[in-house]
Amino acid sequence: MTAVGNGAQTAGRPTRLPRSARRKQLLAAAQEVFVAQGYHAAAMDDIAERAGVSKPVLYQHFPGKMELYLALLDTHCDAIVAKVHEAMRGTNDNKERVSASVRAYFDFVDHESEAFRLVFESDLRNDPAVRQRVERVEQGCIAAITDTIISDTGVSRAHAELLASGLVGAAETAAQFWLAGGRQVPKAEAEALVAALSWRGIASFPLQGESA
């Protein structure tokens, strides 16, 4: 197994990295191991070897395997929620907002790192700390879309949340189905299909000030 690069070599010894850089390096190594092996099969020995560091160095930054896994989850959960927020804020065109939201999920599952497996396919989903983070993704994405729907249509929060959950569920499920099926439909076309389906439903709700 090839070690993740650990900096320049000096007299046969690795250069001491700043703490933030070392943490980033360890997280990258851990992600590769967790994605390949799952949480239960992965060992701290594997992660240390992948990072090219000793186990004591690994434990200086993360007291245990769970803490390392949760740190990765936090990173990727925050990233997908941020992408959906960006989709809502990036334009006033609601059709493009729907498209950008769908694209955020397809980009996430299609990334070469396969980090989506940590969020959507974790073998630890029954663990309370992991479940809380996974639920935070869904709730955060739904909240971002809900606020936009309320602002634009004036429907009640309960109605807006239901609509938002439908969009989030469709995007997440379709993206994973597309990937598992071997990307038989070109990515851009797949995104457009799912966005069109979602937009036809949401577009039927008039904007505030418009008649139904």
Coordinates of C-alpha atoms in Angstrom, one line a residue:
M1 CA 0.0 0.0 0.0
T2 CA 1.4 3.4 -1.0
A3 CA 1.6 6.0 1.7
V4 CA 0.0 9.3 1.4
G5 CA 2.8 11.9 0.9
N6 CA 4.1 13.2 4.2
G7 CA 6.3 16.1 3.1
A8 CA 9.9 16.6 2.0
Q9 CA 12.6 14.3 3.3
T10 CA 15.6 15.6 5.3
A11 CA 18.5 13.3 6.0
G12 CA 16.3 10.2 5.5
R13 CA 13.6 11.5 7.9
P14 CA 10.3 13.1 7.0
T15 CA 10.0 16.9 7.6
R16 CA 7.9 17.8 10.6
L17 CA 4.6 19.0 9.2
P18 CA 2.5 21.8 10.8
R19 CA -0.3 20.3 12.9
S20 CA -3.0 21.4 10.4
A21 CA -1.2 19.9 7.5
R22 CA -0.5 16.6 9.4
R23 CA -4.2 16.4 10.3
K24 CA -5.2 16.9 6.7
Q25 CA -2.8 14.2 5.6
L26 CA -4.1 11.7 8.2
L27 CA -7.7 12.4 7.3
A28 CA -6.9 11.8 3.6
A29 CA -5.3 8.4 4.5
A30 CA -8.1 7.5 6.8
Q31 CA -10.7 8.3 4.1
E32 CA -9.1 5.9 1.7
V33 CA -8.9 3.1 4.2
F34 CA -12.5 3.6 5.5
V35 CA -13.9 3.8 2.0
A36 CA -12.1 0.7 0.9
Q37 CA -12.6 -1.4 4.0
G38 CA -15.5 0.1 6.0
Y39 CA -15.3 1.2 9.6
H40 CA -15.3 -2.2 11.3
A41 CA -12.6 -3.8 9.1
A42 CA -10.3 -0.8 9.1
A43 CA -7.5 -0.6 11.7
M44 CA -5.5 2.3 13.0
D45 CA -2.4 0.3 11.9
D46 CA -3.7 0.4 8.3
I47 CA -4.4 4.2 8.5
A48 CA -0.9 4.9 10.0
E49 CA 0.7 2.8 7.3
R50 CA -1.3 4.5 4.6
A51 CA -0.3 7.9 5.9
G52 CA 3.3 6.9 6.3
V53 CA 3.5 7.8 10.0
S54 CA 3.8 5.8 13.2
K55 CA 0.8 5.0 15.3
P56 CA 1.9 7.3 18.1
V57 CA 1.8 10.2 15.6
L58 CA -1.7 9.2 14.5
Y59 CA -2.9 9.0 18.2
Q60 CA -1.5 12.5 18.8
H61 CA -4.1 13.9 16.5
F62 CA -7.0 11.4 17.0
P63 CA -7.5 9.5 20.3
G64 CA -9.2 6.6 18.5
K65 CA -10.7 5.2 15.3
M66 CA -14.2 6.6 16.1
E67 CA -12.9 10.1 16.5
L68 CA -11.1 9.9 13.2
Y69 CA -14.2 8.6 11.5
L70 CA -16.4 11.3 13.0
A71 CA -14.0 14.0 11.9
L72 CA -14.2 12.7 8.3
L73 CA -18.0 12.6 8.5
D74 CA -18.1 16.2 9.8
T75 CA -16.0 17.3 6.9
H76 CA -18.1 15.7 4.2
C77 CA -21.5 16.3 5.8
D78 CA -20.7 20.0 6.1
A79 CA -19.6 20.0 2.5
I80 CA -22.8 18.6 1.0
V81 CA -25.0 20.9 3.1
A82 CA -22.9 23.9 2.0
K83 CA -23.3 22.9 -1.6
V84 CA -27.1 22.9 -1.3
H85 CA -27.0 26.3 0.5
E86 CA -24.9 27.6 -2.3
A87 CA -27.4 26.3 -4.9
M88 CA -30.1 28.3 -3.1
R89 CA -28.1 31.5 -2.8
G90 CA -26.3 31.4 -6.1
T91 CA -29.2 32.5 -8.3
N92 CA -32.8 33.9 -8.1
D93 CA -33.8 31.5 -10.9
N94 CA -35.7 28.8 -9.1
K95 CA -35.4 26.3 -12.0
E96 CA -31.6 26.7 -11.8
R97 CA -31.8 26.3 -8.0
V98 CA -33.4 22.9 -8.5
S99 CA -30.8 22.0 -11.1
A100 CA -27.9 23.1 -8.9
S101 CA -29.3 21.1 -5.9
V102 CA -29.6 18.0 -7.9
R103 CA -26.1 18.6 -9.3
A104 CA -24.7 18.9 -5.8
Y105 CA -25.8 15.3 -5.0
F106 CA -24.5 13.9 -8.3
D107 CA -21.2 15.7 -7.9
F108 CA -20.9 14.3 -4.3
V109 CA -21.5 10.6 -5.3
D110 CA -19.4 10.9 -8.4
H111 CA -16.3 12.3 -6.8
E112 CA -13.3 10.1 -7.2
S113 CA -12.7 10.0 -3.4
E114 CA -16.0 8.0 -2.9
A115 CA -16.5 10.0 0.3
F116 CA -20.2 9.7 -0.2
R117 CA -20.0 6.1 1.0
L118 CA -19.0 7.4 4.5
V119 CA -22.2 9.5 4.6
F120 CA -24.8 7.4 2.7
E121 CA -23.5 3.8 3.1
S122 CA -21.8 3.8 6.4
D123 CA -21.6 0.5 8.2
L124 CA -22.0 2.5 11.5
R125 CA -25.4 4.1 10.8
N126 CA -26.8 2.6 13.9
D127 CA -24.2 4.4 16.1
P128 CA -25.9 7.4 17.6
A129 CA -23.0 9.8 16.8
V130 CA -22.9 8.7 13.2
R131 CA -26.7 8.7 12.8
Q132 CA -26.8 12.2 14.2
R133 CA -24.4 13.4 11.6
V134 CA -26.1 11.7 8.7
E135 CA -29.5 13.1 9.8
R136 CA -27.9 16.5 10.0
V137 CA -27.1 16.3 6.3
E138 CA -30.7 15.6 5.4
Q139 CA -32.1 18.2 7.8
G140 CA -29.6 20.8 6.7
C141 CA -30.3 20.4 3.0
I142 CA -34.1 20.3 3.6
A143 CA -33.9 23.4 5.7
A144 CA -32.0 25.4 3.0
I145 CA -34.6 24.5 0.4
T146 CA -37.5 25.0 2.7
D147 CA -36.6 28.6 3.5
T148 CA -36.3 29.3 -0.2
I149 CA -39.7 27.7 -1.0
I150 CA -41.4 29.7 1.8
S151 CA -39.7 32.9 0.7
D152 CA -40.8 32.5 -2.9
T153 CA -44.3 30.9 -2.6
G154 CA -45.6 31.8 0.8
V155 CA -46.7 28.3 1.5
S156 CA -46.7 27.1 5.2
R157 CA -43.5 25.7 6.7
A158 CA -45.0 22.3 6.9
H159 CA -45.9 22.3 3.2
A160 CA -42.5 23.7 2.3
E161 CA -40.6 21.1 4.3
L162 CA -42.5 18.3 2.7
L163 CA -41.7 19.7 -0.8
A164 CA -38.1 20.1 0.2
S165 CA -37.8 16.6 1.5
G166 CA -39.1 15.3 -1.7
L167 CA -36.5 17.2 -3.7
V168 CA -33.7 16.0 -1.4
G169 CA -34.9 12.4 -1.4
A170 CA -35.2 12.3 -5.2
A171 CA -31.7 13.8 -5.7
E172 CA -30.0 11.6 -3.2
T173 CA -31.7 8.3 -4.3
A174 CA -31.3 9.0 -8.0
A175 CA -27.7 9.9 -7.7
Q176 CA -26.9 6.7 -5.9
F177 CA -29.0 4.6 -8.2
W178 CA -27.2 6.2 -11.2
L179 CA -23.8 5.4 -9.8
A180 CA -24.6 1.9 -8.7
G181 CA -26.0 1.2 -12.2
G182 CA -22.7 2.0 -13.8
R183 CA -23.4 5.6 -15.0
Q184 CA -25.3 4.2 -18.0
V185 CA -26.8 7.7 -18.6
P186 CA -24.3 10.5 -19.1
K187 CA -24.0 12.5 -15.9
A188 CA -25.3 15.8 -17.3
E189 CA -28.3 14.1 -18.8
A190 CA -29.0 12.2 -15.6
E191 CA -28.9 15.5 -13.6
A192 CA -31.2 17.2 -16.1
L193 CA -33.8 14.3 -16.0
V194 CA -34.0 14.4 -12.2
A195 CA -34.1 18.2 -12.1
A196 CA -36.8 18.3 -14.7
L197 CA -38.9 15.8 -12.7
S198 CA -38.5 17.9 -9.5
W199 CA -39.0 21.2 -11.2
R200 CA -42.3 20.2 -12.9
G201 CA -43.7 19.5 -9.4
I202 CA -42.3 22.6 -7.6
A203 CA -43.1 25.0 -10.5
S204 CA -46.8 24.3 -10.1
F205 CA -46.8 26.3 -6.9
P206 CA -47.2 30.0 -7.8
L207 CA -44.7 32.7 -6.6
Q208 CA -46.0 35.1 -4.1
G209 CA -48.1 37.7 -5.8
E210 CA -49.1 35.4 -8.6
S211 CA -52.4 33.8 -8.9
A212 CA -52.6 30.0 -8.9

